[in-house]
PDB file of C-alpha atoms in Angstrom:
ATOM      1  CA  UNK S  29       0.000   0.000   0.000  1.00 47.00           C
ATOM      2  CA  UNK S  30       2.656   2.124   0.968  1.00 48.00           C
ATOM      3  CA  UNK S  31       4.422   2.067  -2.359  1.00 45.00           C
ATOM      4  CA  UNK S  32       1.167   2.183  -4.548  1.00 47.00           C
ATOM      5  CA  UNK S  33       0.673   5.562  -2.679  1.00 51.00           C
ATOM      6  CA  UNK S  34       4.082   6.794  -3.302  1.00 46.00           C
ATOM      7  CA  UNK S  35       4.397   5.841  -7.099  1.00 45.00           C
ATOM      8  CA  UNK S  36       2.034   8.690  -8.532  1.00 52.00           C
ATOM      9  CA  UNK S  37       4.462  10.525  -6.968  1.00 47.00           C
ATOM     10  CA  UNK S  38       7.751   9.659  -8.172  1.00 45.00           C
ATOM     11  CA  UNK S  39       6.405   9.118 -11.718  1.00 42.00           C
ATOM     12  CA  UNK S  40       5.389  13.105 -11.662  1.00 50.00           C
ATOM     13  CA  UNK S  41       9.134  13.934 -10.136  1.00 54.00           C
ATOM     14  CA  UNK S  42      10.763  12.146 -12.671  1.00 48.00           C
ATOM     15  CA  UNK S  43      10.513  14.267 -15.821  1.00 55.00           C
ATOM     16  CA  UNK S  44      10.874  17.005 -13.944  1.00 50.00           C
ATOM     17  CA  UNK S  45      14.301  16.297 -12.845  1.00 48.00           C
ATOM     18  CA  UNK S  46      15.104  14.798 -16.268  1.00 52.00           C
ATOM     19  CA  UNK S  47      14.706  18.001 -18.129  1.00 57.00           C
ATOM     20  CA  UNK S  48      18.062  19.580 -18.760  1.00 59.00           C
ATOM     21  CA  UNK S  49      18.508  23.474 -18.115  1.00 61.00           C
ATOM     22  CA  UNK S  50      18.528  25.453 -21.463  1.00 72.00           C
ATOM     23  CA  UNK S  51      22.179  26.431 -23.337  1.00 82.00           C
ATOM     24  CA  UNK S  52      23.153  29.887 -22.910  1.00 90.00           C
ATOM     25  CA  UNK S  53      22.153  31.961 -25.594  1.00 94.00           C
ATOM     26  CA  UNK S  54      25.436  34.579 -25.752  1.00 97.00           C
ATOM     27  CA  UNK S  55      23.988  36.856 -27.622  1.00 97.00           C
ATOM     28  CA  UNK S  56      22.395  38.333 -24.377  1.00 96.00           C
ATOM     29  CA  UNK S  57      25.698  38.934 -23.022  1.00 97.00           C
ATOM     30  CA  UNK S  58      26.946  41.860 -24.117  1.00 98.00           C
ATOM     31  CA  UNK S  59      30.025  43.259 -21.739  1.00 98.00           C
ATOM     32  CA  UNK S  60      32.481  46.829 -21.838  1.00 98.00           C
ATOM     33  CA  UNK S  61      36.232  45.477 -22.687  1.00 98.00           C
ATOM     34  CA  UNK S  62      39.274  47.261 -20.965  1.00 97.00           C
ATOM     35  CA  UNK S  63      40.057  49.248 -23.736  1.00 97.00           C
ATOM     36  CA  UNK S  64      36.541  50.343 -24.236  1.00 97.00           C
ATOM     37  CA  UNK S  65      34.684  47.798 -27.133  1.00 98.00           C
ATOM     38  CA  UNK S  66      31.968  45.987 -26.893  1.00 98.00           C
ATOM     39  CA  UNK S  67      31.879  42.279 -26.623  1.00 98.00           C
ATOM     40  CA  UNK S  68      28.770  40.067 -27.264  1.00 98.00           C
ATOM     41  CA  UNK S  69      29.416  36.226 -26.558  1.00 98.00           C
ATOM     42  CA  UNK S  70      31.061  34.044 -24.584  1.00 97.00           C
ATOM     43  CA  UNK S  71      34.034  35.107 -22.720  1.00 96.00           C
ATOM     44  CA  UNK S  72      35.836  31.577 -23.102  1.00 96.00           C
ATOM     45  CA  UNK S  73      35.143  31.377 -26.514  1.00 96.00           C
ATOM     46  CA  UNK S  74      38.036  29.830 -28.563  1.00 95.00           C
ATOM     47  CA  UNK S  75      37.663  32.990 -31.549  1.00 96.00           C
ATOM     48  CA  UNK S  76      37.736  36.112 -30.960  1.00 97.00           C
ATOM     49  CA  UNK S  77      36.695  38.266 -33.658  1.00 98.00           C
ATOM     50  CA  UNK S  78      37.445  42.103 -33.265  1.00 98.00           C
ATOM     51  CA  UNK S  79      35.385  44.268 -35.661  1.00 98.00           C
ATOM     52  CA  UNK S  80      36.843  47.988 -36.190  1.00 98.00           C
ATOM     53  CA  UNK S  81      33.732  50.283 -37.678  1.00 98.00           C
ATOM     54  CA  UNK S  82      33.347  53.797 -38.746  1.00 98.00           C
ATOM     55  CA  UNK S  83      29.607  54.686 -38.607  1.00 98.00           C
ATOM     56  CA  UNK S  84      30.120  56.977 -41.582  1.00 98.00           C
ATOM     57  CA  UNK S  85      31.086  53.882 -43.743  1.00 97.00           C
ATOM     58  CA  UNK S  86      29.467  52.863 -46.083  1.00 97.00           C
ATOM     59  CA  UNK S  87      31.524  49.495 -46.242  1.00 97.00           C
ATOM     60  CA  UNK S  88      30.646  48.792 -42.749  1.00 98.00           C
ATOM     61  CA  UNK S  89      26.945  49.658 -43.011  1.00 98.00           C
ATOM     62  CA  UNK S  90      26.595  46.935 -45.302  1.00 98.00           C
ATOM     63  CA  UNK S  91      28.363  44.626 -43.842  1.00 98.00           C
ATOM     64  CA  UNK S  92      26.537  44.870 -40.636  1.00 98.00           C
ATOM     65  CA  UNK S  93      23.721  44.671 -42.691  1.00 97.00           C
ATOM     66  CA  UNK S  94      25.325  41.437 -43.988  1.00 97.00           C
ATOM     67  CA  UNK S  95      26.625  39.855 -40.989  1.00 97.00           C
ATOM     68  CA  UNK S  96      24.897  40.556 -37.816  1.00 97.00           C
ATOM     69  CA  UNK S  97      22.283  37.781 -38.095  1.00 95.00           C
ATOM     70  CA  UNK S  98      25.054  35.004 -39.095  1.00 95.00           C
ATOM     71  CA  UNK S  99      27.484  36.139 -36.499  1.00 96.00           C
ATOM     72  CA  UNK S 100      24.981  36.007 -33.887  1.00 95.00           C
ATOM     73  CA  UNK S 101      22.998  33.221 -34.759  1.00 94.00           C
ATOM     74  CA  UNK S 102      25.426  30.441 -36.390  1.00 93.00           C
ATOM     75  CA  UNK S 103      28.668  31.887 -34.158  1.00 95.00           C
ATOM     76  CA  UNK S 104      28.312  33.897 -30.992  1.00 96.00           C
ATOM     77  CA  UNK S 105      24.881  32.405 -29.642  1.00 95.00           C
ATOM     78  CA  UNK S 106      26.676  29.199 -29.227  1.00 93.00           C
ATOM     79  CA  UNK S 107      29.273  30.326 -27.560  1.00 95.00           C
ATOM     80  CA  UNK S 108      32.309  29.384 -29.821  1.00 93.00           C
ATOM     81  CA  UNK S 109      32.634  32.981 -30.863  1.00 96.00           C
ATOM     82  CA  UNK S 110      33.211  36.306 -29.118  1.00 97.00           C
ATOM     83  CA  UNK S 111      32.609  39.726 -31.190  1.00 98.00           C
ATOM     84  CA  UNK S 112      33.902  42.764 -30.273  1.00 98.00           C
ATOM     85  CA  UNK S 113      33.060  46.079 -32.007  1.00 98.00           C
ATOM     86  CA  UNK S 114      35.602  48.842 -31.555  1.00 98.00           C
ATOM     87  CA  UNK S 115      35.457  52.252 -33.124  1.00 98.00           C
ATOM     88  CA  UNK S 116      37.927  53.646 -35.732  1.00 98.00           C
ATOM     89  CA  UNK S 117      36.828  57.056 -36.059  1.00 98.00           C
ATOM     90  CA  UNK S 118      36.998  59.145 -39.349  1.00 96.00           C
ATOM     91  CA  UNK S 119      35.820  62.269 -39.091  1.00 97.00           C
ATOM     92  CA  UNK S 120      33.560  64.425 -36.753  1.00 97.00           C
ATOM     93  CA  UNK S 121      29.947  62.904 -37.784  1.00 98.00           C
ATOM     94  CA  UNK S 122      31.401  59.493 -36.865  1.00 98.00           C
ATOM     95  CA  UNK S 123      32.643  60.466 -33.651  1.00 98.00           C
ATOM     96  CA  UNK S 124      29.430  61.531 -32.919  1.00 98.00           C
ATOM     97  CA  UNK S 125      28.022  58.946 -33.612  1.00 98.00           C
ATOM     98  CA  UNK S 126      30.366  56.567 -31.540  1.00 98.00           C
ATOM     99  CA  UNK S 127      29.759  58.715 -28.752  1.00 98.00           C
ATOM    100  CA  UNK S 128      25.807  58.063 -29.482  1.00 98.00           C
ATOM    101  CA  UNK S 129      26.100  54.601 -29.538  1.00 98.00           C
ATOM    102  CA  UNK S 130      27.030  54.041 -26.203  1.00 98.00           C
ATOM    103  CA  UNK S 131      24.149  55.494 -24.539  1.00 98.00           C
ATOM    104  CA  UNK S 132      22.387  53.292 -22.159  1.00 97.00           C
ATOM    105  CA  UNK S 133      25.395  51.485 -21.431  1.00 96.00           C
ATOM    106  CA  UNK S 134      26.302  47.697 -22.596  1.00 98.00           C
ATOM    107  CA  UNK S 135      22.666  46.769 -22.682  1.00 97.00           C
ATOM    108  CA  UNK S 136      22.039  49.003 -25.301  1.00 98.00           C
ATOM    109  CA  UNK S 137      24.801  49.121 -27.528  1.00 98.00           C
ATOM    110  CA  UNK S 138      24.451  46.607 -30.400  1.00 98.00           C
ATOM    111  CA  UNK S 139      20.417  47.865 -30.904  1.00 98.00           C
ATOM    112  CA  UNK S 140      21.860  51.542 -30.899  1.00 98.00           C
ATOM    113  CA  UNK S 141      25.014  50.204 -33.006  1.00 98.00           C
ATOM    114  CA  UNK S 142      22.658  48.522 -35.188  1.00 98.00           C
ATOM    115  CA  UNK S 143      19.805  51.260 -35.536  1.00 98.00           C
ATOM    116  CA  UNK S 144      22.695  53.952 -36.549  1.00 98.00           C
ATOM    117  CA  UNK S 145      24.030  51.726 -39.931  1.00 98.00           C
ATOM    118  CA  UNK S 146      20.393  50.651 -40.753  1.00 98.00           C
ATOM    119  CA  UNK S 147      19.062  54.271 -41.146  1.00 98.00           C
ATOM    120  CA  UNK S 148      22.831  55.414 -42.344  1.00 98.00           C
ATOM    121  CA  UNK S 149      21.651  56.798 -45.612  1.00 97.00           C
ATOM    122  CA  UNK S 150      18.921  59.123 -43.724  1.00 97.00           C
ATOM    123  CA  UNK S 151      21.142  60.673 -41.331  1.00 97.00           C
ATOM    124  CA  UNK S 152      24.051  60.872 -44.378  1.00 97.00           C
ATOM    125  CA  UNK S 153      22.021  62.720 -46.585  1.00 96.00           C
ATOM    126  CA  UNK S 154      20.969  65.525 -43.841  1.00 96.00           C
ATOM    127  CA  UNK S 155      24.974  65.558 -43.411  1.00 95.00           C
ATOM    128  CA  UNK S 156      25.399  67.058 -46.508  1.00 91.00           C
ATOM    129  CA  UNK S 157      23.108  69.833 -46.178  1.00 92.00           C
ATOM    130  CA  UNK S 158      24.456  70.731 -42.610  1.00 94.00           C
ATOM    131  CA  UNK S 159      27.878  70.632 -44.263  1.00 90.00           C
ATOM    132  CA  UNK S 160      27.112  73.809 -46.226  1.00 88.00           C
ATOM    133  CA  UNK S 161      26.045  75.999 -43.192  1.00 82.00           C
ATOM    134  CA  UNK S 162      28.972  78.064 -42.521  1.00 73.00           C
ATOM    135  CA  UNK S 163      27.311  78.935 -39.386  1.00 86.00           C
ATOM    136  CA  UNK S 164      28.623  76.453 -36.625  1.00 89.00           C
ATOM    137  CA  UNK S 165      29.591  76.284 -32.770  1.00 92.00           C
ATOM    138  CA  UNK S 166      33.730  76.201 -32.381  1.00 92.00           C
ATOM    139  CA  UNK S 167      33.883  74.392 -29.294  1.00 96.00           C
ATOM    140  CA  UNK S 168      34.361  70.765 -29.457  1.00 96.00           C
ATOM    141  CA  UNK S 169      31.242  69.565 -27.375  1.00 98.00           C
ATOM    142  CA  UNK S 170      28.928  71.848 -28.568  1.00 98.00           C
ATOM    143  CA  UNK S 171      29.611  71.130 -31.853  1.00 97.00           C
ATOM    144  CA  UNK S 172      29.210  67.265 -31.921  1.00 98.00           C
ATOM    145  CA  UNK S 173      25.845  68.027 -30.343  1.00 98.00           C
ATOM    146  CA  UNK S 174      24.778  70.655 -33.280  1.00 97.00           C
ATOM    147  CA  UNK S 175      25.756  67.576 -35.157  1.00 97.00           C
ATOM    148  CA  UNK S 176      23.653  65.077 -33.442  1.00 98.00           C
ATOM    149  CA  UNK S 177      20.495  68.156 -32.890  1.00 97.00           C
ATOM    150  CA  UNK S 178      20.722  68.675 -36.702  1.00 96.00           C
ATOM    151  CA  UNK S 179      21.680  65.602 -38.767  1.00 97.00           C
ATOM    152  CA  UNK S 180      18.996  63.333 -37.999  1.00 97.00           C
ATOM    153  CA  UNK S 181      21.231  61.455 -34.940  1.00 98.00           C
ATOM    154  CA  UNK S 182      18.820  62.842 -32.335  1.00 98.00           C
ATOM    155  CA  UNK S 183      15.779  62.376 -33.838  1.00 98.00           C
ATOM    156  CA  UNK S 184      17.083  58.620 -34.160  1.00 98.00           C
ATOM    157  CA  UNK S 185      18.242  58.173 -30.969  1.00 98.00           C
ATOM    158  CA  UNK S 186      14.327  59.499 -29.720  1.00 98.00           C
ATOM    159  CA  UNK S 187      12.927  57.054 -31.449  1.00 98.00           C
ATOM    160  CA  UNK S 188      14.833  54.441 -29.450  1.00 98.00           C
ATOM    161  CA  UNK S 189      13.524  55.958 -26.114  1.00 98.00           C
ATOM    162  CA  UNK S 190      16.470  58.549 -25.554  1.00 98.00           C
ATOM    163  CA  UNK S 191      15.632  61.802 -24.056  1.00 98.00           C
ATOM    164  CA  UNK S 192      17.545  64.704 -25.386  1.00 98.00           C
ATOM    165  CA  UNK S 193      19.325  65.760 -21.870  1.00 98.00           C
ATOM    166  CA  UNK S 194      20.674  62.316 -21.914  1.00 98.00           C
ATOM    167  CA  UNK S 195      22.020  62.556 -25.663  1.00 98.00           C
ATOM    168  CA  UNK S 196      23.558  65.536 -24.359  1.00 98.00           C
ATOM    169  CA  UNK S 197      25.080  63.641 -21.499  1.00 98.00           C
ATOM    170  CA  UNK S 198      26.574  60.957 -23.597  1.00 98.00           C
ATOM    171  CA  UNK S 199      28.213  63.130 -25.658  1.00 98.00           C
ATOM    172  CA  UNK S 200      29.659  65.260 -23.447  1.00 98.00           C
ATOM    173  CA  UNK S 201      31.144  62.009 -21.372  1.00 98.00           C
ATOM    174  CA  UNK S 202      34.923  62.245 -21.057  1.00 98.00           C
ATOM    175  CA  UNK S 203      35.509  58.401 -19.971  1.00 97.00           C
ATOM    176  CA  UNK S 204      33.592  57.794 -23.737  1.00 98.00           C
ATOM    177  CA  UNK S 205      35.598  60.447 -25.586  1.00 98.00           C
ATOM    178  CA  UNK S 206      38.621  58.913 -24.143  1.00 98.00           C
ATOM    179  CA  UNK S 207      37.987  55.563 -24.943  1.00 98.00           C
ATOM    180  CA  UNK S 208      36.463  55.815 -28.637  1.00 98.00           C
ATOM    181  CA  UNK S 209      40.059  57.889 -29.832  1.00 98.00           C
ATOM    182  CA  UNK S 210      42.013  55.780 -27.910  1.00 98.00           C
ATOM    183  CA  UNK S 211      40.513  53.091 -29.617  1.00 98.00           C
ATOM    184  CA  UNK S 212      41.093  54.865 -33.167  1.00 98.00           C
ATOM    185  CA  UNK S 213      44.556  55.355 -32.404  1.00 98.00           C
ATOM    186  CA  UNK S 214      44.907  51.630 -31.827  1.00 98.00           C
ATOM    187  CA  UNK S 215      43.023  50.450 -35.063  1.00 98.00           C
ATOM    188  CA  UNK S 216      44.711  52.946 -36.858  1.00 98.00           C
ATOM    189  CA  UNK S 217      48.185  53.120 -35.663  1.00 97.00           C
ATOM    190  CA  UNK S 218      49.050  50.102 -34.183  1.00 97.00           C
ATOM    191  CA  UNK S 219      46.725  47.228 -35.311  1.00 97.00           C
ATOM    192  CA  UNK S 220      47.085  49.447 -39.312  1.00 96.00           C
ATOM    193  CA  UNK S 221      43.686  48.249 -40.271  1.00 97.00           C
ATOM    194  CA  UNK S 222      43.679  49.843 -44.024  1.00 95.00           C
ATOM    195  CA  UNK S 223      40.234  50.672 -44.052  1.00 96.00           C
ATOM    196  CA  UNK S 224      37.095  50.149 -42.107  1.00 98.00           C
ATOM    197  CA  UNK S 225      35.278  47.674 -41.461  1.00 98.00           C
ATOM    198  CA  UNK S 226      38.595  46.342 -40.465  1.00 98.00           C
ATOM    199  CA  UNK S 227      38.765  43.063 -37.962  1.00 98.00           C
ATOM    200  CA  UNK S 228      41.588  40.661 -36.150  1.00 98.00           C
ATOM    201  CA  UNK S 229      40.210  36.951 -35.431  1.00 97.00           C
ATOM    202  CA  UNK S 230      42.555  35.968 -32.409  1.00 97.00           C
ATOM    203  CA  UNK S 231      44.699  39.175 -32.771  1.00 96.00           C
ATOM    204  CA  UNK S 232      45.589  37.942 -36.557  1.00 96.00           C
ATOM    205  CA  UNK S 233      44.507  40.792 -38.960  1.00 97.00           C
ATOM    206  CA  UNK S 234      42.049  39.659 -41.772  1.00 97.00           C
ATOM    207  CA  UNK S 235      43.343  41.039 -45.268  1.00 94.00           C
ATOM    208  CA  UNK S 236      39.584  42.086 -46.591  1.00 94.00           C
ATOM    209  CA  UNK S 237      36.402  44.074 -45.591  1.00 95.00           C
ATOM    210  CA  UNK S 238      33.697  41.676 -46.320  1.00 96.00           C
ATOM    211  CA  UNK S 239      31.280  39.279 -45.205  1.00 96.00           C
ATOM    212  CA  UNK S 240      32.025  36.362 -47.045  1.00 95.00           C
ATOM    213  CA  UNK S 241      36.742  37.075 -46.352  1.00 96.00           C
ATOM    214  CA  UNK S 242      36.034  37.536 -42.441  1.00 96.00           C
ATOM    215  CA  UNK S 243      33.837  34.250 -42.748  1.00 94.00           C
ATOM    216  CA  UNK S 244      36.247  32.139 -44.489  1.00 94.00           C
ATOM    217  CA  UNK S 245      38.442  33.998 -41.725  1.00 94.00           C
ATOM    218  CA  UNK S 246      36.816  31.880 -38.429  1.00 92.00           C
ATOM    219  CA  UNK S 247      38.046  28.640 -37.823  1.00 79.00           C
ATOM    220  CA  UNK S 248      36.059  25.670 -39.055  1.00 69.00           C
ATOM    221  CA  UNK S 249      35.202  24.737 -35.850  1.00 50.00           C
ATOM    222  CA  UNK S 250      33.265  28.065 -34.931  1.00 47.00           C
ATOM    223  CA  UNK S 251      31.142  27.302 -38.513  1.00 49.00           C
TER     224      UNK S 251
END
């Protein structure tokens, strides 16, 4: 009697403690890196793929077009692959835009990295127009935020939940200015990327820009 009672019981349990907890998806785990990037993935992972982007590239623009659903999905969310996006700046717009980016912290990054090169061509065009006002603030902060107020990088950045004051904030932010020309002086200077997107898989520098030469870059095993 007593084990006919118990039975019901332990057939219930058993599934229960049969069902195995679910992988890691990496993709959630986005973390700051000491010189300032961004890595999403696993911090074991065996590659480690450093991508160096200007957000005034067009190169780069389509090749996160290109590669951000791969990467993530067939590389990083398993956890053999580690991406890191660092910033090699080119001019003033882009620096403003790096600067924009990192609002929000690590959370927020690759939706605000992402947003920027999908609506690239919008904010690009208004560039040109603001390029032929003569009429422009000479200090350094106040003029990446006339940038951002009149280019189309605000208005963006609203529509991802941003308040102005804290647009404003980020780009004022010396830790971020620091870290995003620090950053360009390494790609630049020391890494030599020749162009942008640039990457290094393991600290190796890839010898191409696209999709499809940074693929056939990752070790088999990470495919």
């Amino acid at each position: 009697m007593t084990i006919a009672r118990f039975l019901p019981l332990a057939l219930i349990a058993l599934p229960t403690a049969l069902v195995a907890a679910p992988a890691t998806n990496w993709v959630n785990r986005v973390v700051i890196s000491p010189v300032g990037g961004h890595v999403m993935g696993n911090p074991s992972a065996t590659t480690k793929l450093v991508e160096y982007v200007s957000y005034t590239c067009n190169h780069c623009a389509q090749f996160v077009g290109q590669a951000s659903g791969p990467l993530k999905t067939g590389y990083v969310k398993g956890g053999k692959v580690s991406v890191e996006v660092r910033n090699a700046v080119r001019d003033k717009y882009d620096l403003t835009a790096a600067l924009l980016a990192r609002c929000g912290g690590p959370a927020r990054f690759m939706g605000n990295h992402e947003a920027l090169f999908a609506n690239q061509d919008a904010w690009m065009a208004q560039i040109e127009t603001y390029d032929r006002d003569a009429t422009k603030p000479t200090d350094q902060i106040a003029a990446l935020r006339d940038i951002g107020q009149k280019t189309g990088l605000y208005t963006l950045m609203g529509k991802r939940g941003y308040k102005p004051a804290q647009l404003d904030a980020c780009i004022a932010s010396p830790m971020a200015m620091k870290q995003v020309m620090a950053m360009t002086d390494d790609a630049w200077n020391k890494v030599k990327i020749t162009g942008t997107p640039g990457f290094t898989v393991n600290g190796t520098r890839v010898e191409g820009s696209t999709w499809p030469i940074l693929q056939a870059a990752l070790p088999p095993a990470a495919r």
